[in-house]
């Protein structure tokens, strides 16, 4: 990705912002904002899905789904089912008029032989009683079928709700898939970026090492070349010592005493090999520099043991410096 | 001329944008006119609790009359009521109730104004939002000047504010963006309108514009040598080194100043900055001002607390970038001061006003999302030449548009356009007032 190339004499904020936005677009590819994702979620499924990849007939299946007609209720307009009537051979003689009815039934029975002279009522009685039985059976059947239909209706309604849910789930899955694809792309870009930075850092470290080696070989000159391969650790040590005084040019966080004599007098260094003449001269230079630095810092500012704790902000571990070199302003912060 | 400023809070330690703006204008006008500030005893804008003593006071050459508020604000119930009123049909009585709940509810101030407004040639009301302005503008609209400090927020669409913008004789807008917004929203009948804003002037100790900026990668120790090498021979105290040393800051500084409050976009800022630090990790976010929300413990984030004016300018100098995260700004003095000092600004793109400053000055960038924040910040932190050029353009913009003489001239024009005060009963009232003052003192 190309870095910005902004000419300092022609800063145009609008143009820079345009470039930044373009750069972000390029970096992220087709990115979606939350709003766009929600808009996409509301779009019809077939605009999202590629039917060949998901399921061949899925979209078609959903497209062909007709909404179910609602099952009609047995509302107030429909007639109630009539009750079944019992019919036997006595039914044609009975009367509903109480005591009088009993008398009438008796008379009818008495006159029955005369009736039979005109026609035979037995087949009619038989047919009618059989019809009554059939009616009862039919009614029972109807009741059962109604119950079954009701159950089927309920199942259909549940199925309809399930279909909506399925559609929603599928839609959400597609949205999440899209989001994940976008995230994956972003992560991929981020990994590439980190890899690039790592690569750059490694190359930089190598280059720095080369510079240090070149410089040390140039400064050491013949004394280094005269060393045998076995003296390599000593030359490394002298290189480290050479670098140390360079850091002490400006008054540093370490006290000069430690810099000048602390290391050589320490028991860890007691058994080390003798130094080269070059490193000894550098050490002498370092002692002089440190002494100068100490003199400069003492003349400019007195030591302030309270300075570190008087600062209103807590210094991070990487930024902590010796309180002894804190500026005089550090004391003022107590007044804030 | 005798001028009264009416504002919800007033004090040297008050950080609010419009209150600070009012104080700056009052102090500057006090050099030419007899200026009085009428305000409440509140120091905290959330509760409006009476903290300053009631009565007359003098702050930096300005007479301040404080009046106690009758009630404090119950924030929870106010928020609930606000939510209802912004989303439902309501009556004018409901709006009056909302105004009262919002506070500061200070009938004594209004009563004083009602009895003494004739003593003043001009009444300058700061901030359209609060009760002292809404009710105070009704008292003498022909001699009232409104400094709305308005931005697009739900409250401005309440019916009660129609009167606030229709009545006053003069309106002093802060920016062209604000003027356009209010013109679209209200039928403004003011006799005089000006886009004024607020002057920005650096203390004399901060006027060394040619001083080299501290390289963001340098430590304060190495700065001395780099300056010496460049031939400037400047002391270590130049370009924010003092602030860096005092707060032990190394590397690039992203500075925010003001109320550290979610309403000011600080939550979003912390979130975006954390992700920037995770990705690039080469800058510190320094927050200066009043802390009104928890700040996460992080080595990249520092809280510098309330700073004095001098140290605030030192901080602005030391900053690599000054960030203005607030989505609602009517002027943004932080952005203007930062531009004046030559530090580029990184603003929230939702704040039209600050984006306008950035575009007009070419002295800052703006972000609309996390990605833009990271890219803009990275660009500004890594590009010294760009920062230097933006700083130069920012300084030029402030010098051209926000000079104090021009700002005060505009106020003078607005004030001179008002009808003179009728001072027929002034001696009697003045003597009574002074007698009351004497009694209070005794």
XYZ file of C-alpha atoms in Angstrom:
778
model
C 0.000 0.000 0.000
C 1.429 3.324 -1.025
C 2.162 5.731 1.802
C 0.999 9.317 1.711
C 3.037 11.730 -0.237
C 1.997 15.131 1.022
C 3.861 18.211 0.030
C 4.225 20.430 3.020
C 3.739 23.650 1.082
C 0.291 22.710 -0.210
C -1.699 21.199 2.605
C -5.338 20.816 1.688
C -7.275 19.122 4.453
C -10.199 18.124 2.253
C -7.846 16.454 -0.193
C -5.985 14.677 2.586
C -9.236 13.417 4.047
C -10.267 12.175 0.614
C -6.974 10.326 0.313
C -7.325 8.861 3.798
C -10.822 7.619 3.062
C -9.730 6.189 -0.254
C -6.852 4.466 1.463
C -9.147 2.972 4.092
C -11.482 1.726 1.379
C -8.605 0.126 -0.472
C -7.244 -1.408 2.671
C -10.476 -2.900 3.830
C -11.987 -3.816 0.517
C -15.753 -3.901 0.458
C -16.493 -3.111 4.027
C -19.892 -2.773 5.545
C -20.965 -0.516 8.342
C -23.432 -1.776 10.950
C -26.178 0.185 9.228
C -25.374 -1.361 5.873
C -25.405 -4.818 7.388
C -28.846 -4.218 8.835
C -30.029 -2.899 5.504
C -28.710 -6.021 3.866
C -30.553 -8.128 6.408
C -33.789 -6.641 5.234
C -33.158 -7.357 1.578
C -34.750 -10.416 -0.024
C -32.856 -13.613 0.393
C -32.266 -14.354 -3.288
C -30.247 -11.131 -3.655
C -27.834 -12.507 -1.099
C -27.654 -16.175 -1.768
C -26.149 -17.919 -4.659
C -28.548 -20.877 -4.999
C -25.901 -23.043 -6.644
C -23.710 -22.818 -3.597
C -26.220 -23.228 -0.836
C -28.952 -25.604 -1.986
C -30.178 -26.012 -5.499
C -33.885 -25.602 -4.838
C -33.815 -23.581 -1.642
C -34.704 -20.245 -3.104
C -37.209 -21.828 -5.424
C -38.690 -23.664 -2.498
C -39.198 -20.495 -0.539
C -40.474 -18.711 -3.606
C -43.084 -21.388 -4.236
C -44.336 -21.366 -0.720
C -47.860 -19.964 -0.891
C -49.238 -18.584 2.244
C -51.777 -21.036 3.653
C -55.440 -20.156 3.544
C -56.818 -19.831 6.987
C -59.066 -22.708 8.092
C -62.667 -21.512 8.330
C -64.244 -21.766 11.744
C -67.700 -23.183 12.301
C -68.994 -19.697 12.823
C -72.453 -18.621 13.890
C -73.800 -18.844 10.263
C -73.464 -22.648 10.007
C -76.365 -24.828 11.325
C -75.699 -27.076 14.296
C -75.583 -30.787 13.630
C -79.019 -32.299 14.431
C -79.204 -34.942 17.082
C -79.737 -38.553 16.055
C -83.272 -39.875 16.398
C -83.973 -43.313 17.851
C -86.362 -45.485 15.877
C -87.682 -48.983 16.726
C -90.861 -51.023 16.037
C -92.753 -49.344 18.890
C -92.001 -45.826 17.770
C -94.930 -45.622 15.314
C -97.474 -46.335 18.113
C -96.195 -44.036 20.856
C -97.794 -40.757 21.787
C -96.413 -37.897 23.846
C -99.637 -36.909 25.543
C -99.140 -38.472 28.925
C -102.048 -40.558 30.299
C -104.063 -39.845 27.215
C -101.087 -40.966 25.154
C -101.139 -44.384 26.859
C -104.776 -44.757 25.942
C -104.055 -43.710 22.364
C -101.183 -46.209 22.127
C -103.498 -48.932 23.394
C -106.154 -48.090 20.799
C -103.489 -48.020 18.034
C -102.281 -51.440 19.061
C -105.820 -52.735 19.031
C -106.382 -51.353 15.578
C -103.017 -52.650 14.295
C -104.570 -55.753 12.619
C -106.909 -53.475 10.724
C -103.881 -51.352 9.618
C -102.084 -54.406 8.403
C -105.051 -55.059 6.152
C -104.108 -51.935 4.244
C -100.219 -52.220 4.185
C -97.288 -53.916 5.963
C -95.456 -51.357 8.234
C -92.649 -53.779 9.217
C -90.233 -53.009 6.324
C -90.715 -49.284 6.940
C -89.988 -49.758 10.625
C -86.920 -51.808 9.792
C -85.617 -49.247 7.258
C -86.196 -46.380 9.605
C -84.452 -48.024 12.543
C -81.506 -48.916 10.334
C -81.352 -45.322 9.096
C -81.252 -44.085 12.671
C -78.289 -46.309 13.392
C -76.541 -45.061 10.252
C -77.167 -41.480 11.304
C -75.598 -42.072 14.691
C -72.537 -43.612 13.109
C -72.251 -40.763 10.583
C -72.433 -38.163 13.318
C -69.706 -39.900 15.254
C -67.549 -39.991 12.153
C -68.141 -36.320 11.504
C -67.168 -35.400 15.034
C -63.957 -37.345 14.741
C -63.111 -35.753 11.415
C -63.729 -32.301 12.796
C -61.326 -32.993 15.629
C -58.728 -34.245 13.172
C -59.163 -31.164 11.008
C -58.675 -28.943 14.003
C -55.451 -30.710 14.846
C -54.250 -30.416 11.257
C -55.072 -26.715 11.296
C -53.021 -26.212 14.414
C -50.139 -28.089 12.841
C -50.349 -25.924 9.736
C -50.255 -22.753 11.810
C -47.211 -24.020 13.711
C -45.563 -24.930 10.443
C -46.229 -21.462 9.079
C -44.579 -19.886 12.125
C -41.671 -22.278 11.766
C -41.238 -21.303 8.131
C -40.957 -17.629 9.085
C -38.469 -18.546 11.770
C -36.487 -20.652 9.336
C -36.361 -17.805 6.892
C -35.213 -15.424 9.606
C -32.560 -17.830 10.850
C -31.293 -18.364 7.345
C -31.236 -14.641 6.707
C -29.300 -14.014 9.915
C -26.886 -16.772 8.992
C -26.237 -15.107 5.689
C -25.704 -11.745 7.392
C -23.301 -13.292 9.861
C -21.512 -15.053 7.031
C -21.117 -11.726 5.263
C -19.905 -10.059 8.428
C -17.442 -12.864 9.072
C -16.193 -12.647 5.527
C -15.595 -8.929 6.003
C -13.896 -9.535 9.351
C -11.754 -12.243 7.859
C -10.680 -9.905 5.107
C -9.819 -7.236 7.656
C -7.873 -9.671 9.779
C -6.042 -10.879 6.733
C -5.072 -7.317 5.926
C -4.019 -6.736 9.517
C -1.888 -9.866 9.535
C -0.283 -8.746 6.293
C 0.379 -5.344 7.786
C 1.895 -6.830 10.950
C 3.978 -9.202 8.863
C 5.192 -6.266 6.819
C 6.108 -4.336 9.931
C 7.876 -7.343 11.392
C 9.797 -7.829 8.207
C 10.731 -4.181 8.193
C 11.829 -4.311 11.827
C 13.956 -7.379 11.199
C 15.613 -5.743 8.244
C 16.161 -2.614 10.288
C 17.685 -4.582 13.153
C 20.023 -6.347 10.738
C 21.012 -3.061 9.176
C 21.689 -1.550 12.588
C 23.780 -4.530 13.589
C 25.790 -4.159 10.400
C 26.305 -0.462 11.096
C 27.485 -1.179 14.623
C 29.859 -3.877 13.432
C 31.264 -1.663 10.668
C 31.732 1.238 13.027
C 33.435 -0.860 15.679
C 35.774 -2.449 13.155
C 36.583 1.002 11.759
C 37.277 2.440 15.230
C 39.221 -0.517 16.570
C 41.490 -0.555 13.543
C 44.730 -2.548 13.840
C 44.277 -3.521 17.497
C 41.205 -5.536 16.554
C 42.795 -7.047 13.518
C 45.744 -8.135 15.612
C 43.484 -10.085 17.974
C 43.356 -13.796 17.724
C 40.004 -15.504 17.171
C 40.046 -16.541 20.795
C 39.836 -12.898 21.970
C 36.407 -12.284 20.450
C 34.578 -11.895 23.800
C 36.994 -9.200 24.875
C 36.386 -7.223 21.685
C 32.627 -7.495 22.200
C 32.978 -6.168 25.718
C 35.051 -3.246 24.550
C 32.352 -2.436 21.981
C 29.744 -2.330 24.696
C 31.889 -0.056 26.795
C 32.470 2.252 23.901
C 28.761 2.702 23.422
C 28.084 3.460 27.067
C 29.893 6.794 27.247
C 27.992 7.984 24.150
C 24.780 7.729 26.138
C 26.226 9.838 28.903
C 26.886 12.890 26.754
C 23.688 14.479 28.010
C 23.091 14.159 31.785
C 21.509 10.792 32.001
C 19.396 8.859 34.413
C 22.375 7.071 35.971
C 24.674 8.744 38.427
C 28.196 9.356 37.177
C 29.704 7.381 40.035
C 27.975 4.251 38.870
C 28.996 4.890 35.312
C 32.618 5.599 36.050
C 33.607 3.146 38.688
C 30.694 0.965 39.636
C 31.114 -1.635 36.930
C 34.899 -2.081 37.137
C 34.853 -2.337 40.916
C 32.041 -4.825 40.984
C 32.798 -8.417 41.916
C 31.181 -9.661 38.686
C 33.960 -8.045 36.674
C 36.773 -9.259 38.907
C 37.609 -12.309 36.877
C 37.312 -10.749 33.450
C 40.063 -10.466 30.894
C 42.254 -7.360 30.810
C 40.951 -4.523 28.589
C 42.580 -3.303 25.424
C 44.324 0.065 25.349
C 41.575 1.485 23.162
C 38.820 0.552 25.567
C 40.809 1.920 28.492
C 41.164 5.270 26.775
C 37.424 5.254 26.047
C 36.699 4.490 29.652
C 38.844 7.405 30.722
C 36.914 9.587 28.295
C 33.650 8.313 29.766
C 34.786 9.176 33.287
C 35.624 12.695 32.169
C 32.278 13.093 30.366
C 30.332 11.771 33.290
C 32.085 14.066 35.690
C 31.288 16.990 33.414
C 27.680 15.921 33.164
C 27.418 15.602 36.915
C 28.912 19.037 37.391
C 26.455 20.480 34.865
C 23.426 18.846 36.467
C 24.480 19.899 39.983
C 24.994 23.485 38.919
C 21.639 23.657 37.101
C 19.316 21.906 39.488
C 19.525 20.528 42.985
C 18.643 16.913 43.636
C 14.967 16.481 44.437
C 13.997 13.303 46.101
C 10.290 14.276 46.121
C 10.089 15.041 42.448
C 8.942 11.619 41.321
C 6.115 11.389 43.776
C 5.004 14.974 43.304
C 4.014 14.448 39.681
C 0.231 14.267 39.315
C 0.467 11.579 36.665
C 1.805 8.141 37.377
C 4.719 7.476 35.081
C 4.516 4.252 33.242
C 7.148 1.638 33.850
C 8.851 2.369 30.560
C 8.977 6.088 31.160
C 10.316 6.166 34.693
C 13.523 8.105 35.085
C 15.717 8.787 38.063
C 14.136 11.358 40.368
C 17.543 12.797 40.896
C 17.480 14.460 37.498
C 13.905 15.656 37.645
C 13.464 19.244 36.529
C 12.713 21.954 39.070
C 9.242 22.368 37.505
C 8.275 18.956 38.775
C 7.822 20.423 42.233
C 5.254 22.880 40.989
C 2.803 20.176 40.181
C 1.898 19.902 43.845
C 0.147 23.177 43.413
C -2.224 21.870 40.736
C -21.686 52.106 28.637
C -22.990 49.756 31.251
C -23.274 46.173 30.086
C -24.720 43.155 31.874
C -23.719 39.630 30.985
C -26.222 36.986 31.994
C -24.822 33.494 32.179
C -25.665 30.316 34.058
C -22.282 29.994 35.822
C -19.285 32.263 36.139
C -15.902 31.859 37.720
C -12.229 31.594 36.954
C -12.254 27.880 37.649
C -15.305 27.027 35.574
C -14.409 24.966 32.546
C -17.595 25.030 30.479
C -17.142 26.310 26.954
C -19.775 29.011 26.922
C -18.968 30.116 30.472
C -15.287 30.473 29.613
C -16.230 32.273 26.430
C -18.445 34.655 28.413
C -15.664 35.324 30.902
C -13.171 36.126 28.167
C -15.543 38.543 26.474
C -16.579 40.165 29.759
C -12.975 40.661 30.847
C -12.027 42.206 27.513
C -15.047 44.490 27.383
C -14.439 45.541 30.977
C -11.454 47.521 29.728
C -13.738 49.838 27.758
C -17.130 49.588 29.474
C -18.661 49.142 32.876
C -19.322 45.412 32.857
C -21.351 43.411 35.329
C -22.056 39.706 35.258
C -25.354 38.395 36.591
C -25.141 34.744 37.389
C -26.019 31.995 39.836
C -24.049 30.641 42.767
C -23.568 27.335 40.983
C -20.240 25.826 40.163
C -21.448 22.436 39.002
C -23.668 22.340 35.948
C -25.140 18.943 36.808
C -26.704 19.779 40.138
C -26.604 23.611 40.066
C -25.837 23.466 43.773
C -25.191 26.875 45.343
C -21.469 26.828 46.038
C -20.329 30.408 45.578
C -21.544 32.897 48.191
C -24.519 34.960 47.167
C -23.959 38.673 46.517
C -21.411 40.857 44.837
C -17.954 39.656 43.886
C -15.123 40.862 41.696
C -13.239 38.528 39.373
C -10.397 39.828 37.214
C -11.759 43.332 36.991
C -15.377 42.342 36.429
C -18.173 42.839 38.945
C -20.120 39.642 39.443
C -23.543 39.531 41.087
C -24.495 36.057 42.184
C -28.018 34.890 42.972
C -28.875 31.643 44.709
C -30.819 29.008 42.815
C -34.078 27.829 44.338
C -33.589 24.184 43.515
C -30.975 21.686 42.488
C -31.322 19.329 39.573
C -32.340 15.723 39.985
C -30.484 14.354 37.002
C -32.233 10.978 36.824
C -35.741 12.382 36.772
C -34.669 15.192 34.450
C -33.227 12.702 31.976
C -36.362 10.632 32.154
C -38.550 13.656 31.589
C -36.312 14.855 28.762
C -36.614 11.504 27.084
C -40.369 11.740 27.268
C -40.607 15.341 26.107
C -38.271 14.832 23.142
C -40.277 11.914 21.834
C -43.885 12.735 22.623
C -46.451 15.409 21.943
C -46.533 17.865 24.773
C -47.878 21.231 25.816
C -46.083 24.541 26.502
C -46.676 23.882 30.213
C -44.695 20.651 29.897
C -41.833 22.588 28.334
C -41.892 25.138 31.135
C -41.721 22.256 33.591
C -38.790 20.776 31.658
C -37.002 24.143 31.701
C -37.493 24.381 35.433
C -36.241 20.838 35.968
C -33.200 21.546 33.823
C -32.246 24.585 35.882
C -30.587 26.676 37.031
C -33.886 27.911 38.473
C -33.010 31.316 39.836
C -36.028 33.635 40.270
C -33.925 36.132 42.223
C -31.744 36.763 39.193
C -34.792 37.338 37.022
C -36.363 39.573 39.613
C -33.183 41.641 39.839
C -33.076 41.893 36.077
C -36.717 42.932 35.927
C -36.175 45.734 38.421
C -32.784 46.912 37.184
C -32.629 46.269 33.463
C -33.020 49.970 32.737
C -29.696 50.587 34.412
C -27.918 48.692 31.667
C -27.346 49.772 28.090
C -27.068 46.196 26.891
C -27.953 42.785 28.262
C -25.821 40.064 26.762
C -27.201 36.564 27.299
C -24.906 33.586 26.942
C -26.261 30.185 25.884
C -29.814 29.841 24.648
C -30.455 26.655 26.618
C -30.939 27.624 30.240
C -33.701 29.318 32.179
C -31.887 32.631 32.890
C -31.634 33.227 29.141
C -35.052 31.855 28.168
C -36.870 33.950 30.765
C -34.397 36.842 30.883
C -34.648 37.634 27.176
C -38.358 38.359 27.666
C -37.635 41.215 30.097
C -36.009 43.748 27.792
C -35.690 42.194 24.349
C -34.993 45.580 22.695
C -31.706 45.822 24.597
C -30.842 42.150 24.610
C -28.091 40.468 22.665
C -28.057 36.705 22.539
C -24.896 34.672 22.144
C -26.628 31.367 21.463
C -23.656 28.952 21.488
C -26.095 26.583 19.835
C -25.635 23.295 18.088
C -27.947 20.655 16.801
C -29.413 18.859 19.806
C -32.911 17.630 20.665
C -33.635 20.471 23.092
C -33.310 23.202 20.491
C -36.427 21.889 18.766
C -38.647 22.577 21.764
C -41.234 25.267 21.143
C -40.135 27.487 23.998
C -36.902 28.367 22.195
C -38.738 29.980 19.288
C -39.242 33.063 21.441
C -35.639 33.047 22.584
C -34.414 33.468 19.036
C -37.226 35.749 17.823
C -37.135 38.342 20.572
C -33.615 39.722 21.082
C -32.489 42.795 19.204
C -29.086 41.358 18.434
C -27.582 37.928 17.942
C -23.864 37.186 18.060
C -23.177 33.843 16.431
C -19.995 31.962 17.036
C -19.524 30.553 13.563
C -21.038 30.604 10.099
C -22.122 27.025 10.613
C -24.087 27.966 13.713
C -25.622 30.940 11.942
C -26.753 28.808 9.014
C -28.186 26.171 11.333
C -30.176 28.659 13.394
C -31.442 30.483 10.309
C -32.771 27.212 8.976
C -34.482 26.403 12.246
C -35.948 29.734 13.370
C -37.437 32.876 11.913
C -34.930 35.324 13.336
C -36.067 38.948 13.566
C -33.017 40.506 15.188
C -32.071 44.026 14.103
C -28.407 43.205 14.168
C -26.660 39.904 13.578
C -22.965 39.213 13.478
C -20.787 36.158 13.334
C -18.442 37.066 16.136
C -16.874 34.114 17.903
C -14.225 34.622 20.505
C -10.748 36.076 20.356
C -7.763 33.879 20.876
C -4.566 35.356 22.143
C -1.550 33.545 23.421
C 0.325 34.635 26.509
C 3.515 36.530 25.595
C 5.605 33.592 26.770
C 4.092 31.438 24.030
C 4.600 33.730 21.096
C 7.867 32.198 19.863
C 6.356 30.883 16.669
C 9.632 30.153 14.957
C 10.788 27.833 17.690
C 11.414 24.364 16.359
C 8.908 21.749 17.326
C 10.090 18.936 19.463
C 10.589 15.936 17.284
C 8.083 13.349 18.397
C 10.694 10.667 18.653
C 13.043 12.744 20.738
C 13.229 12.774 24.464
C 13.547 16.121 26.218
C 17.235 15.424 26.742
C 17.912 15.047 23.060
C 15.857 18.120 22.209
C 18.447 20.465 23.577
C 21.086 19.040 21.305
C 18.821 19.039 18.259
C 17.918 22.670 18.870
C 21.523 23.567 19.333
C 22.450 21.713 16.195
C 19.806 23.623 14.292
C 21.435 26.807 15.428
C 18.527 28.152 17.431
C 20.191 27.753 20.782
C 16.799 27.789 22.524
C 16.448 26.856 26.147
C 14.867 23.606 27.140
C 11.709 25.411 28.124
C 10.739 25.980 24.481
C 7.929 24.211 22.640
C 6.377 22.309 25.488
C 9.516 20.661 26.815
C 8.622 21.868 30.298
C 5.287 20.095 30.164
C 6.886 16.952 28.809
C 9.483 16.943 31.540
C 7.026 17.732 34.287
C 4.696 14.941 33.304
C 7.462 12.595 32.166
C 6.091 12.246 28.685
C 8.127 10.839 25.855
C 7.219 10.367 22.252
C 4.135 11.730 20.526
C 1.416 13.286 22.675
C -2.254 13.301 21.779
C -3.849 15.909 23.986
C -7.442 16.474 25.027
C -8.519 19.344 27.227
C -11.837 20.134 28.841
C -14.477 18.167 30.675
C -13.628 14.487 30.527
C -17.155 13.383 30.014
C -18.916 10.819 27.784
C -21.058 13.671 26.446
C -17.902 15.283 25.121
C -17.020 12.189 23.124
C -14.347 11.034 25.568
C -15.620 7.469 25.768
C -15.300 7.112 22.025
C -11.920 8.820 22.122
C -10.571 6.387 24.728
C -11.892 3.459 22.761
C -10.421 4.656 19.467
C -7.150 5.624 21.070
C -6.795 2.228 22.732
C -7.190 0.523 19.393
C -4.666 2.948 17.883
C -2.213 2.214 20.696
C -2.747 -1.524 20.268
C -1.954 -1.268 16.572
C 0.839 1.288 16.582
C 1.587 1.939 20.256
C 3.745 4.968 19.761
C 1.762 7.757 21.419
C 0.347 8.814 24.764
C -3.093 10.259 25.252
C -2.977 13.064 27.799
C -6.262 14.203 29.285
C -6.314 17.548 31.032
C -9.334 19.038 32.717
C -12.147 17.957 34.965
C -12.650 14.226 35.273
C -16.320 13.268 35.120
C -15.926 9.650 34.081
C -13.583 6.789 34.946
C -10.364 6.698 32.957
C -9.014 3.239 32.165
C -5.671 2.226 33.616
C -3.304 2.105 30.698
C 0.308 3.004 30.152
C -0.759 4.968 27.071
C -3.287 7.142 28.853
C -2.357 9.890 31.309
C -4.554 12.162 33.341
C -2.898 15.533 33.922
C -5.683 17.069 36.003
C -6.734 20.695 36.088
C -3.974 22.918 34.795
C -3.308 26.608 35.123
C -3.630 28.780 32.032
C 0.131 28.891 31.499
C 0.492 25.182 31.845
C -2.474 24.623 29.549
C -0.693 26.526 26.816
C 2.482 24.588 27.542
C 0.499 21.400 27.124
C -0.903 22.625 23.803
C 2.631 23.379 22.698
C 3.937 20.042 23.806
C 1.180 18.137 22.068
C 1.813 16.463 18.766
C -1.898 16.538 18.013
C -4.801 18.073 19.912
C -7.906 15.974 19.667
C -11.413 17.477 19.830
C -13.730 14.480 20.240
C -16.933 16.331 21.061
C -19.663 15.802 18.472
C -21.440 18.965 19.610
C -19.457 22.157 19.541
C -20.557 25.682 18.877
C -17.073 27.210 18.685
C -14.440 24.964 20.308
C -11.952 27.225 22.002
C -9.722 24.201 22.469
C -9.421 23.829 18.698
C -8.843 27.560 18.213
C -6.193 27.760 20.920
C -4.479 24.724 19.515
C -4.475 26.214 16.026
C -3.239 29.512 17.446
C -0.313 27.783 19.061
C 0.499 25.858 15.906
C -0.547 22.370 16.901
C -2.721 20.501 14.406
C -6.185 19.388 15.435
C -7.881 16.028 15.059
C -11.623 16.604 15.350
C -14.779 14.544 15.419
C -16.345 14.764 11.973
C -19.817 14.953 13.502
C -19.019 18.402 14.838
C -19.703 20.607 11.839
C -18.166 23.621 13.503
C -14.779 22.084 14.176
C -14.720 20.453 10.763
C -15.368 23.907 9.352
C -12.415 25.260 11.337
C -10.240 22.443 10.004
C -11.291 22.985 6.418
C -11.042 26.755 6.500
C -7.697 26.752 8.250
C -6.243 23.600 6.694
C -4.894 23.103 10.165
C -6.534 19.859 11.206
C -8.063 16.566 10.177
C -11.303 14.923 11.242
C -12.519 11.390 11.794
C -15.882 9.774 11.358
C -14.989 6.286 12.552
C -12.292 4.210 14.140
C -10.436 3.582 10.898
C -10.286 7.265 10.053
C -9.166 8.112 13.569
C -6.286 5.681 13.327
C -5.246 6.736 9.859
C -5.452 10.459 10.587
C -3.552 10.122 13.831
C -0.916 7.956 12.246
C -0.487 10.405 9.429
C -0.159 13.368 11.771
C 2.185 11.616 14.186
C 4.517 10.330 11.504
C 4.666 13.360 9.273
C 6.610 16.228 10.837
C 6.478 18.403 7.723
C 2.741 18.058 7.462
C 2.303 19.007 11.106
C 4.562 21.992 10.732
C 2.680 23.228 7.691
C -0.702 22.640 9.309
C 0.488 24.493 12.386
C 1.576 27.428 10.255
C -1.769 27.532 8.457
C -3.673 27.187 11.725
C -1.828 30.141 13.236
C -2.568 32.226 10.164
C -6.271 31.292 10.344
C -6.601 32.321 13.981
C -4.634 35.531 13.420
C -6.948 36.484 10.566
C -10.291 35.555 12.064
C -10.007 35.566 15.823
C -8.094 38.706 16.730
C -9.417 40.357 19.856
C -9.645 43.833 18.354
C -11.884 42.524 15.564
C -14.044 40.554 18.000
C -14.487 43.518 20.366
C -15.232 45.784 17.414
C -18.069 43.477 16.408
C -19.479 43.529 19.938
C -19.259 47.325 19.961
C -21.171 47.456 16.689
C -23.872 45.189 18.088
C -24.159 47.203 21.306
C -24.213 50.566 19.591
C -27.098 49.333 17.429
C -29.320 48.982 20.506
C -31.600 51.784 21.747
C -30.163 53.693 24.740
C -31.235 52.758 28.240
C -34.016 54.786 29.893
C -32.335 55.847 33.032
C -35.115 57.979 34.577
C -35.249 55.948 37.752
C -31.635 54.979 37.894
C -30.461 57.203 40.801
C -33.124 55.867 43.129
C -32.464 52.243 42.229
C -28.739 52.692 42.256
C -28.819 54.191 45.700
C -31.058 51.427 46.930
C -28.823 48.820 45.419
C -25.747 50.375 46.922
C -27.489 50.677 50.257
C -28.395 46.982 50.068
C -24.846 46.194 49.180
C -23.578 48.188 52.136
C -26.017 46.472 54.457
C -24.922 43.072 53.221
C -21.311 43.932 53.694
C -21.930 45.247 57.182
